[in-house]
Amino acid sequence: MKKLAITTGDPGGIGPEVALKAVIRLRSDFIPIIIGDRVVIDEALELLKAQNLNLLCIRPEQVSTIDFNPSTIYFIDMGLLKEFKKCIPSREGGYASVEYIKLATDLAMKRTVHGIVTAPISKTSLKMAGFTWPGHTEMLKELTGADDVAMLFYAPPIEFNDFLSIPEGLKVLLTTIHVALKGVPALITEDRVFKTILFAKKATELFGIPSPRIGVSGLNPHAGEEGLFGDEEIRAIAPALRRAKEQGLDVYGPIPPDVIFYRAIHGEFDIVVSMYHDQGLAPLKLIAFERAVNITIGLPIIRTSPDHGTAYDIAWKGIANPSSMMEAIRVALRVRLKH
């Protein structure tokens, strides 16, 4: 039975709640090791009226020896917090959430656990605590010594009705991520697009697809219409596609952004390379807002997370939906690194 380290994220957000809810519902499928602070987890148990849950405190060095027991949830108390602030970012919360991630990463690097699933953290809390990482991705890149990383967003299989289903889900890899829209065109270079296509190949390997069909989006309306609406397709995207084809990759594009996702959900592509954040995530969240998963590609460990934030506005009310966290756990159990 696989072990997963699950961090509780920013204490003030919905992370502790969705982590507990997800583990309680899925604990028969794996061995969960929750990493957090006792004061936070106790309040979350009280919130969920789950004080009778069999939560067994262990030390990090004990993780390698524990056995599967569906009635037991293992918990590592970091002992960092005596109290915490709810529903707002805080310096203490930022510091604690980083320490949770460091321990989870260490367990995964030692192969003591199969992978890690991280609950949401706050960029504001990180900054308040003195950290300069903008988020998990950059932090994990540094902690693991990875050369380069990318963010894969995954919508699990969905059946809408008798006329439309997405049996393999939707996988989207972004060429640019958290960049102002006006700054995107300058970042669409041949090398950057080519590197993202290579990451798309790595991403599908995690899902056991050795020869993926990779659809690559254009940047401009109608994919530039032969240069009428911009030249990024001609100058950068098409040359990157040629390089990928020379390396034997099965790539298609540049495809107009308004049709590529239609073609993808109808089975033409195993993964879509999108040029910028909202171009790729708007269609993905339309079909799977509550179930989408973020997977970091390029790490020497498996890391997944729910595709949502700390949601301070609904935190500590007992109403947070754990669906995305549950899917993140399922994906972490499903995928395998290619060593």
XYZ file of N, CA and C in Angstrom, residues 33-266:
702
model
N -0.057 10.149 5.661
C 0.754 10.775 6.708
C 0.515 12.271 6.616
N -0.315 12.793 7.498
C -0.624 14.216 7.509
C 0.464 14.958 8.276
N 0.910 16.081 7.712
C 1.949 16.888 8.344
C 1.373 18.258 8.673
N 1.437 18.633 9.950
C 0.899 19.918 10.360
C 1.195 20.198 11.818
N 0.321 20.935 12.458
C 0.454 21.260 13.875
C -0.768 20.758 14.635
N -0.534 20.229 15.814
C -1.604 19.609 16.586
C -2.723 20.590 16.905
N -2.367 21.811 17.249
C -3.400 22.775 17.602
C -4.335 23.035 16.430
N -3.797 23.010 15.212
C -4.603 23.240 14.011
C -5.455 22.019 13.704
N -4.840 20.849 13.742
C -5.571 19.627 13.389
C -6.664 19.339 14.402
N -6.424 19.640 15.669
C -7.460 19.418 16.685
C -8.681 20.302 16.429
N -8.433 21.554 16.039
C -9.562 22.443 15.740
C -10.304 21.993 14.486
N -9.552 21.469 13.516
C -10.195 20.970 12.303
C -11.045 19.735 12.612
N -10.550 18.867 13.477
C -11.328 17.683 13.881
C -12.607 18.100 14.594
N -12.501 19.113 15.435
C -13.681 19.611 16.135
C -14.673 20.224 15.153
N -14.151 20.977 14.181
C -14.999 21.592 13.165
C -15.796 20.529 12.406
N -15.136 19.407 12.110
C -15.764 18.337 11.332
C -16.492 17.332 12.207
N -16.482 17.582 13.521
C -17.096 16.656 14.476
C -16.520 15.259 14.313
N -15.186 15.224 14.190
C -14.484 13.951 13.982
C -13.452 13.709 15.074
N -13.770 14.162 16.292
C -12.806 14.026 17.399
C -12.498 12.569 17.719
N -13.394 11.654 17.355
C -13.172 10.235 17.646
C -12.323 9.541 16.584
N -11.869 10.285 15.594
C -11.021 9.718 14.549
C -9.733 9.179 15.158
N -9.310 8.023 14.696
C -8.085 7.408 15.211
C -6.877 8.065 14.558
N -6.409 9.156 15.175
C -5.272 9.917 14.668
C -4.052 9.545 15.505
N -3.074 8.910 14.894
C -1.909 8.421 15.625
C -0.703 9.307 15.327
N -0.173 9.955 16.358
C 1.010 10.801 16.185
C 2.263 9.941 16.058
N 3.074 10.248 15.050
C 4.324 9.532 14.837
C 5.438 10.535 14.592
N 6.664 10.055 14.672
C 7.828 10.872 14.352
C 8.233 10.611 12.901
N 8.906 11.560 12.256
C 9.297 11.361 10.849
C 10.064 10.084 10.602
N 10.930 9.687 11.537
C 11.740 8.481 11.348
C 10.910 7.200 11.431
N 9.660 7.297 11.876
C 8.802 6.121 11.970
C 8.018 5.851 10.688
N 8.025 6.804 9.767
C 7.198 6.679 8.568
C 7.532 5.417 7.782
N 8.789 5.073 7.686
C 9.197 3.921 6.876
C 8.724 2.591 7.446
N 8.339 2.572 8.708
C 7.991 1.290 9.356
C 6.493 1.105 9.577
N 5.681 2.121 9.341
C 4.261 1.978 9.626
C 3.581 1.099 8.580
N 2.521 0.427 9.005
C 1.778 -0.478 8.143
C 0.387 0.071 7.856
N -0.234 -0.495 6.839
C -1.580 -0.052 6.455
C -2.597 -0.471 7.499
N -3.399 0.492 7.908
C -4.516 0.234 8.812
C -5.614 1.232 8.451
N -6.684 0.782 7.798
C -7.701 1.718 7.303
C -8.405 2.508 8.398
N -8.245 2.079 9.644
C -8.887 2.807 10.739
C -7.971 3.865 11.347
N -6.736 3.963 10.830
C -5.741 4.865 11.416
C -5.282 5.912 10.411
N -5.194 7.149 10.871
C -4.582 8.219 10.088
C -3.345 8.673 10.852
N -2.214 8.633 10.193
C -0.955 8.980 10.845
C -0.717 10.483 10.744
N -0.165 11.037 11.788
C -0.007 12.488 11.867
C 1.350 12.842 12.464
N 2.063 13.741 11.770
C 3.329 14.262 12.295
C 3.082 15.677 12.786
N 3.220 15.855 14.107
C 3.031 17.167 14.720
C 4.356 17.923 14.690
N 4.389 19.017 13.928
C 5.612 19.796 13.813
C 5.872 20.624 15.067
N 4.848 20.861 15.871
C 5.028 21.594 17.119
C 5.482 23.028 16.947
N 5.045 23.666 15.881
C 5.485 25.039 15.590
C 4.529 26.093 16.121
N 3.259 25.733 16.256
C 2.236 26.711 16.613
C 1.578 26.369 17.945
N 1.420 27.351 18.782
C 0.637 27.219 20.005
C -0.781 27.754 19.777
N -0.886 28.704 18.856
C -2.157 29.261 18.420
C -1.977 29.740 16.980
N -3.074 30.052 16.314
C -2.954 30.488 14.920
C -4.130 31.378 14.557
N -3.925 32.172 13.503
C -4.953 33.093 13.036
C -5.765 32.438 11.936
N -7.073 32.551 12.049
C -7.964 31.962 11.060
C -8.417 33.001 10.042
N -8.569 32.535 8.812
C -9.217 33.311 7.743
C -8.409 34.516 7.265
N -7.152 34.629 7.676
C -6.282 35.704 7.204
C -4.864 35.169 7.069
N -4.052 35.779 6.212
C -2.642 35.392 6.140
C -1.909 35.838 7.394
N -0.794 35.155 7.704
C -0.009 35.517 8.882
C 1.428 35.071 8.706
N 2.319 35.747 9.407
C 3.734 35.378 9.365
C 3.930 33.967 9.907
N 3.264 33.655 11.017
C 3.408 32.330 11.629
C 2.887 31.228 10.700
N 1.775 31.537 10.044
C 1.224 30.563 9.112
C 2.124 30.330 7.918
N 2.726 31.398 7.410
C 3.648 31.255 6.288
C 4.857 30.419 6.643
N 5.429 30.675 7.825
C 6.595 29.920 8.259
C 6.240 28.446 8.453
N 5.120 28.176 9.131
C 4.731 26.794 9.404
C 4.459 26.029 8.116
N 3.760 26.653 7.169
C 3.424 25.943 5.933
C 4.667 25.552 5.154
N 5.717 26.380 5.207
C 6.974 26.035 4.539
C 7.647 24.849 5.240
N 7.630 24.831 6.566
C 8.242 23.727 7.295
C 7.527 22.412 7.010
N 6.213 22.450 6.847
C 5.480 21.236 6.492
C 5.969 20.701 5.137
N 6.125 21.624 4.191
C 6.542 21.222 2.844
C 7.964 20.677 2.855
N 8.830 21.294 3.630
C 10.214 20.818 3.707
C 10.269 19.383 4.201
N 9.501 19.063 5.230
C 9.517 17.702 5.758
C 8.926 16.720 4.748
N 7.809 17.081 4.147
C 7.199 16.201 3.145
C 8.154 15.933 1.991
N 8.826 16.976 1.539
C 9.789 16.834 0.444
C 10.936 15.916 0.846
N 11.422 16.073 2.055
C 12.507 15.221 2.542
C 12.081 13.754 2.567
N 10.873 13.483 3.021
C 10.378 12.102 3.040
C 10.288 11.533 1.628
N 9.848 12.356 0.687
C 9.730 11.889 -0.695
C 11.094 11.696 -1.340
N 12.033 12.598 -1.075
C 13.377 12.465 -1.639
C 14.065 11.197 -1.135
N 13.761 10.804 0.084
C 14.326 9.574 0.651
C 13.554 8.329 0.226
N 12.491 8.523 -0.570
C 11.623 7.449 -1.036
C 10.918 6.750 0.121
N 10.746 7.467 1.221
C 9.998 6.937 2.350
C 8.510 6.969 2.055
N 8.086 7.914 1.212
C 6.705 7.982 0.751
C 6.686 7.981 -0.767
N 5.559 7.569 -1.336
C 5.420 7.511 -2.787
C 5.403 8.897 -3.403
N 4.823 9.854 -2.690
C 4.734 11.217 -3.204
C 4.152 12.136 -2.148
N 3.983 13.403 -2.526
C 3.421 14.372 -1.593
C 2.226 15.065 -2.241
N 1.252 15.398 -1.400
C 0.080 16.166 -1.814
C 0.027 17.391 -0.911
N 0.052 18.559 -1.507
C 0.179 19.790 -0.715
C -1.113 20.585 -0.728
N -1.605 20.904 0.467
C -2.766 21.783 0.588
C -2.337 23.221 0.305
N -3.272 24.101 0.004
C -2.924 25.457 -0.447
C -2.147 26.275 0.586
N -1.219 27.062 0.079
C -0.481 28.017 0.909
C -0.781 29.429 0.406
N -0.377 30.404 1.190
C -0.651 31.807 0.863
C 0.625 32.523 0.470
N 0.617 33.139 -0.703
C 1.776 33.924 -1.137
C 2.015 35.090 -0.183
N 0.927 35.655 0.321
C 1.055 36.761 1.270
C 1.694 36.290 2.569
N 1.271 35.144 3.073
C 1.860 34.597 4.296
C 3.338 34.291 4.101
N 3.691 33.755 2.940
C 5.101 33.474 2.655
C 5.917 34.761 2.731
N 5.405 35.811 2.106
C 6.110 37.091 2.102
C 6.223 37.655 3.519
N 5.162 37.537 4.302
C 5.187 38.013 5.677
C 6.221 37.274 6.517
N 6.454 36.005 6.170
C 7.425 35.191 6.897
C 8.849 35.378 6.384
N 9.015 36.201 5.347
C 10.349 36.506 4.848
C 10.818 35.636 3.703
N 9.936 34.817 3.142
C 10.314 33.962 2.015
C 10.062 34.689 0.702
N 10.880 34.390 -0.295
C 10.746 35.059 -1.590
C 10.120 34.162 -2.655
N 9.875 32.902 -2.341
C 9.223 32.029 -3.324
C 7.810 32.536 -3.583
N 7.389 32.599 -4.842
C 6.013 33.008 -5.128
C 4.998 31.901 -4.890
N 5.473 30.664 -4.713
C 4.543 29.564 -4.492
C 5.250 28.235 -4.355
N 4.432 27.167 -4.335
C 4.962 25.815 -4.181
C 5.985 25.445 -5.251
N 5.661 25.768 -6.499
C 6.469 25.277 -7.620
C 7.925 25.702 -7.498
N 8.136 26.996 -7.275
C 9.498 27.503 -7.168
C 10.186 26.979 -5.902
N 9.422 26.839 -4.835
C 9.966 26.311 -3.591
C 10.439 24.870 -3.772
N 9.610 24.040 -4.384
C 9.964 22.637 -4.572
C 11.126 22.465 -5.546
N 11.198 23.331 -6.546
C 12.345 23.304 -7.466
C 13.642 23.486 -6.688
N 13.659 24.457 -5.772
C 14.862 24.708 -4.986
C 15.131 23.591 -3.976
N 14.100 23.132 -3.306
C 14.274 22.116 -2.269
C 14.771 20.785 -2.839
N 14.356 20.473 -4.067
C 14.748 19.199 -4.666
C 15.966 19.300 -5.574
N 16.398 20.527 -5.883
C 17.527 20.704 -6.784
C 17.185 20.409 -8.235
N 15.913 20.507 -8.593
C 15.493 20.244 -9.971
C 16.044 21.307 -10.911
N 16.392 20.894 -12.124
C 16.928 21.832 -13.110
C 15.865 22.818 -13.592
N 14.705 22.299 -13.896
C 13.616 23.152 -14.362
C 12.302 22.433 -14.118
N 11.241 23.185 -13.959
C 9.946 22.589 -13.650
C 8.853 23.264 -14.462
N 7.723 22.608 -14.537
C 6.561 23.151 -15.226
C 5.313 22.731 -14.474
N 4.209 23.465 -14.718
C 2.944 23.192 -14.043
C 1.976 22.526 -15.013
N 1.586 21.304 -14.678
C 0.568 20.593 -15.448
C -0.757 20.697 -14.709
N -1.801 21.049 -15.423
C -3.135 21.092 -14.842
C -3.963 19.973 -15.465
N -4.637 19.228 -14.603
C -5.315 18.012 -15.037
C -6.761 18.008 -14.563
N -7.680 17.838 -15.496
C -9.083 17.627 -15.177
C -9.359 16.146 -15.350
N -9.825 15.467 -14.316
C -10.044 14.014 -14.405
C -11.189 13.681 -15.348
N -11.337 12.400 -15.695
C -12.421 12.000 -16.601
C -13.786 12.496 -16.130
N -14.562 12.965 -17.082
C -15.860 13.561 -16.788
C -16.884 13.039 -17.792
N -18.098 12.760 -17.308
C -19.205 12.406 -18.191
C -20.319 13.418 -17.959
N -20.538 14.274 -18.933
C -21.549 15.313 -18.799
C -22.955 14.772 -19.061
N -23.086 14.065 -20.191
C -24.401 13.546 -20.584
C -24.177 12.466 -21.633
N -25.245 12.049 -22.282
C -25.141 10.985 -23.287
C -24.372 11.419 -24.520
N -24.196 12.733 -24.687
C -23.580 13.233 -25.918
C -22.121 13.643 -25.745
N -21.704 13.927 -24.513
C -20.335 14.395 -24.303
C -19.741 13.783 -23.034
N -18.626 13.118 -23.213
C -17.854 12.630 -22.074
C -16.387 12.844 -22.390
N -15.568 12.935 -21.346
C -14.125 13.104 -21.513
C -13.465 11.963 -20.763
N -13.384 10.779 -21.380
C -12.945 9.580 -20.656
C -11.508 9.634 -20.160
N -10.652 10.407 -20.818
C -9.253 10.489 -20.389
C -8.956 11.799 -19.671
N -9.968 12.619 -19.445
C -9.737 13.906 -18.802
C -9.074 14.888 -19.750
N -8.602 15.984 -19.199
C -7.933 17.017 -19.996
C -6.648 17.418 -19.292
N -5.541 17.393 -20.031
C -4.240 17.787 -19.496
C -3.764 19.035 -20.223
N -3.385 20.046 -19.447
C -2.962 21.335 -20.021
C -1.641 21.749 -19.395
N -0.672 22.058 -20.231
C 0.616 22.562 -19.766
C 0.766 23.997 -20.250
N 1.181 24.887 -19.365
C 1.270 26.307 -19.685
C 2.683 26.705 -20.092
N 2.795 27.482 -21.157
C 4.091 27.997 -21.600
C 4.530 29.164 -20.720
N 3.601 30.036 -20.376
C 3.844 31.103 -19.401
C 2.792 30.970 -18.308
N 3.119 31.457 -17.105
C 2.189 31.213 -15.992
C 1.703 32.538 -15.412
N 2.298 32.988 -14.328
C 1.813 34.189 -13.643
C 2.502 35.428 -14.210
N 2.004 35.846 -15.366
C 2.568 36.990 -16.076
C 1.416 37.880 -16.531
N 1.583 39.191 -16.403
C 0.570 40.109 -16.927
C 0.378 39.854 -18.413
N -0.847 39.980 -18.862
C -1.154 39.647 -20.249
C -0.300 40.445 -21.234
N -0.019 41.692 -20.916
C 0.773 42.522 -21.819
C 2.216 42.031 -21.926
N 2.671 41.223 -20.961
C 4.036 40.713 -20.991
C 4.182 39.366 -21.650
N 3.053 38.731 -21.991
C 3.108 37.372 -22.547
C 3.793 37.307 -23.908
N 3.439 38.145 -24.905
C 4.025 37.981 -26.244
C 5.545 37.949 -26.258
N 6.180 38.778 -25.433
C 7.646 38.814 -25.430
C 8.250 37.512 -24.909
N 7.477 36.767 -24.142
C 7.977 35.509 -23.567
C 7.742 34.305 -24.473
N 6.961 34.483 -25.527
C 6.694 33.377 -26.449
C 7.850 33.290 -27.443
N 8.877 32.559 -27.044
C 10.051 32.358 -27.884
C 10.109 30.910 -28.353
N 10.874 30.679 -29.386
C 11.020 29.319 -29.903
C 11.546 28.377 -28.822
N 12.568 28.790 -28.101
C 13.152 27.919 -27.077
C 12.159 27.616 -25.964
N 11.404 28.634 -25.558
C 10.465 28.431 -24.456
C 9.337 27.482 -24.862
N 8.816 27.659 -26.056
C 7.744 26.780 -26.524
C 8.269 25.357 -26.694
N 9.462 25.226 -27.254
C 10.056 23.900 -27.453
C 10.252 23.200 -26.109
N 10.761 23.916 -25.121
C 10.975 23.325 -23.802
C 9.651 22.875 -23.188
N 8.593 23.658 -23.394
C 7.288 23.296 -22.851
C 6.748 22.038 -23.524
N 6.996 21.896 -24.816
C 6.585 20.679 -25.526
C 7.308 19.450 -24.949
N 8.586 19.608 -24.644
C 9.326 18.506 -24.033
C 8.756 18.158 -22.657
N 8.362 19.182 -21.908
C 7.723 18.941 -20.616
C 6.389 18.224 -20.795
N 5.684 18.532 -21.877
C 4.420 17.849 -22.148
C 4.643 16.355 -22.339
N 5.732 16.008 -22.991
C 6.082 14.584 -23.148
C 6.333 13.954 -21.787
N 7.085 14.638 -20.909
C 7.333 14.130 -19.562
C 6.035 13.977 -18.778
N 5.156 14.945 -18.953
C 3.897 14.926 -18.210
C 3.060 13.708 -18.558
N 2.983 13.384 -19.835
C 2.170 12.233 -20.232
C 2.813 10.917 -19.826
N 4.143 10.904 -19.718
C 4.809 9.691 -19.245
C 4.375 9.333 -17.830
N 4.096 10.350 -17.005
C 3.609 10.081 -15.651
C 2.322 9.270 -15.680
N 1.527 9.481 -16.726
C 0.246 8.791 -16.860
C 0.359 7.530 -17.713
N 1.572 7.122 -18.018
C 1.774 5.895 -18.779
C 1.481 6.022 -20.252
N 1.635 7.230 -20.812
C 1.430 7.446 -22.249
C 2.801 7.677 -22.879
N 3.412 6.682 -23.476
C 4.791 6.826 -23.967
C 4.914 7.641 -25.246
N 3.879 7.646 -26.084
C 3.943 8.358 -27.364
C 2.728 9.279 -27.487
N 2.738 10.392 -26.784
C 1.554 11.248 -26.726
C 1.335 12.057 -27.997
N 0.088 12.372 -28.242
C -0.279 13.328 -29.286
C -0.396 14.691 -28.601
N 0.479 15.600 -28.990
C 0.587 16.887 -28.298
C 0.026 17.985 -29.188
N -1.041 18.617 -28.721
C -1.608 19.744 -29.442
C -1.043 21.041 -28.893
N -0.584 21.927 -29.773
C 0.032 23.189 -29.354
C -0.832 24.350 -29.835
N -1.225 25.182 -28.893
C -2.089 26.312 -29.209
C -1.309 27.460 -29.831
N -1.998 28.243 -30.636
C -1.454 29.525 -31.051
C -1.645 30.542 -29.939
N -1.063 31.708 -30.113
C -1.230 32.792 -29.144
C -2.370 33.721 -29.544
N -2.477 34.018 -30.816
C -3.389 35.041 -31.318
C -4.691 34.438 -31.852
N -5.723 35.259 -32.040
C -6.955 34.763 -32.668
C -6.646 34.107 -34.010
N -7.293 32.979 -34.267
C -7.075 32.220 -35.505
C -5.614 31.792 -35.677
N -4.889 31.681 -34.561
C -3.461 31.338 -34.604
C -2.693 32.294 -35.509
N -3.088 33.553 -35.474
C -2.362 34.590 -36.212
C -2.820 34.821 -37.628
N -3.581 33.871 -38.192
C -4.066 34.004 -39.579
C -2.933 34.414 -40.520
N -1.882 33.568 -40.531
C -0.738 33.802 -41.417
C -0.104 35.185 -41.216
N -0.074 35.636 -39.972
C 0.595 36.892 -39.668
C -0.291 38.116 -39.650
N -1.568 37.956 -39.981
C -2.463 39.111 -39.994
C -2.731 39.651 -38.592
N -2.749 38.748 -37.590
C -3.090 39.145 -36.226
C -1.935 38.939 -35.253
N -0.721 38.985 -35.745
C 0.443 38.754 -34.894
C 1.359 37.727 -35.516
N 2.652 37.828 -35.189
C 3.617 36.939 -35.846
C 4.233 35.905 -34.909
N 3.732 35.789 -33.686
C 4.334 34.832 -32.740
C 4.247 33.396 -33.250
N 3.167 33.066 -33.937
C 3.025 31.707 -34.478
C 4.114 31.421 -35.513
N 4.356 32.393 -36.393
C 5.352 32.222 -37.453
C 6.774 32.291 -36.880
N 6.986 33.240 -35.984
C 8.333 33.519 -35.476
C 8.805 32.526 -34.416
N 7.906 32.008 -33.587
C 8.333 31.212 -32.441
C 7.669 29.844 -32.351
N 6.344 29.793 -32.491
C 5.636 28.538 -32.209
C 5.877 27.497 -33.301
N 5.727 27.890 -34.560
C 5.941 26.942 -35.655
C 7.376 26.398 -35.679
N 8.417 27.236 -35.500
C 9.779 26.684 -35.434
C 9.976 25.697 -34.276
N 9.336 25.961 -33.143
C 9.440 25.037 -32.018
C 8.789 23.700 -32.356
N 7.674 23.751 -33.064
C 7.014 22.520 -33.497
C 7.894 21.724 -34.450
N 8.578 22.417 -35.348
C 9.470 21.717 -36.277
C 10.594 21.018 -35.518
N 11.173 21.693 -34.532
C 12.230 21.077 -33.725
C 11.706 19.845 -32.996
N 10.495 19.931 -32.470
C 9.912 18.796 -31.753
C 9.676 17.614 -32.689
N 9.205 17.902 -33.892
C 8.976 16.833 -34.870
C 10.291 16.175 -35.277
N 11.347 16.981 -35.368
C 12.669 16.425 -35.713
C 13.163 15.452 -34.647
N 12.681 15.628 -33.412
C 13.045 14.725 -32.334
C 12.070 13.553 -32.201
N 11.157 13.449 -33.152
C 10.250 12.311 -33.183
C 8.969 12.473 -32.403
N 8.676 13.678 -31.921
C 7.458 13.893 -31.156
C 6.263 14.082 -32.084
N 5.118 13.604 -31.639
C 3.886 13.681 -32.414
C 3.147 14.954 -32.005
N 3.477 16.073 -32.673
C 2.942 17.373 -32.279
C 2.104 17.971 -33.402
N 1.128 18.795 -33.006
C 0.204 19.403 -33.955
C 0.033 20.880 -33.599
N 0.040 21.740 -34.628
C -0.177 23.143 -34.351
C 0.649 24.043 -35.262
N 0.647 25.348 -34.957
C -0.182 25.985 -33.926
C -1.668 25.982 -34.299
N -2.490 25.595 -33.321
C -3.928 25.449 -33.522
C -4.638 26.646 -32.897
N -5.627 27.204 -33.572
C -6.354 28.347 -32.993
C -6.840 28.036 -31.574
N -6.634 28.967 -30.647
C -7.003 28.710 -29.250
C -8.479 28.417 -29.048
N -9.338 28.924 -29.943
C -10.778 28.722 -29.733
C -11.273 27.363 -30.206
N -10.401 26.546 -30.810
C -10.833 25.214 -31.244
C -9.989 24.083 -30.644
N -8.800 24.390 -30.136
C -7.904 23.313 -29.708
C -8.487 22.499 -28.549
N -9.202 23.154 -27.638
C -9.733 22.416 -26.492
C -10.941 21.572 -26.887
N -11.711 22.052 -27.845
C -12.802 21.238 -28.389
C -12.233 19.949 -28.975
N -11.164 20.081 -29.745
C -10.551 18.902 -30.353
C -9.926 17.989 -29.299
N -9.361 18.593 -28.255
C -8.722 17.795 -27.214
C -9.729 16.957 -26.440
N -10.855 17.570 -26.046
C -11.817 16.799 -25.257
C -12.557 15.763 -26.091
N -12.420 15.870 -27.411
C -12.982 14.836 -28.275
C -11.937 13.799 -28.685
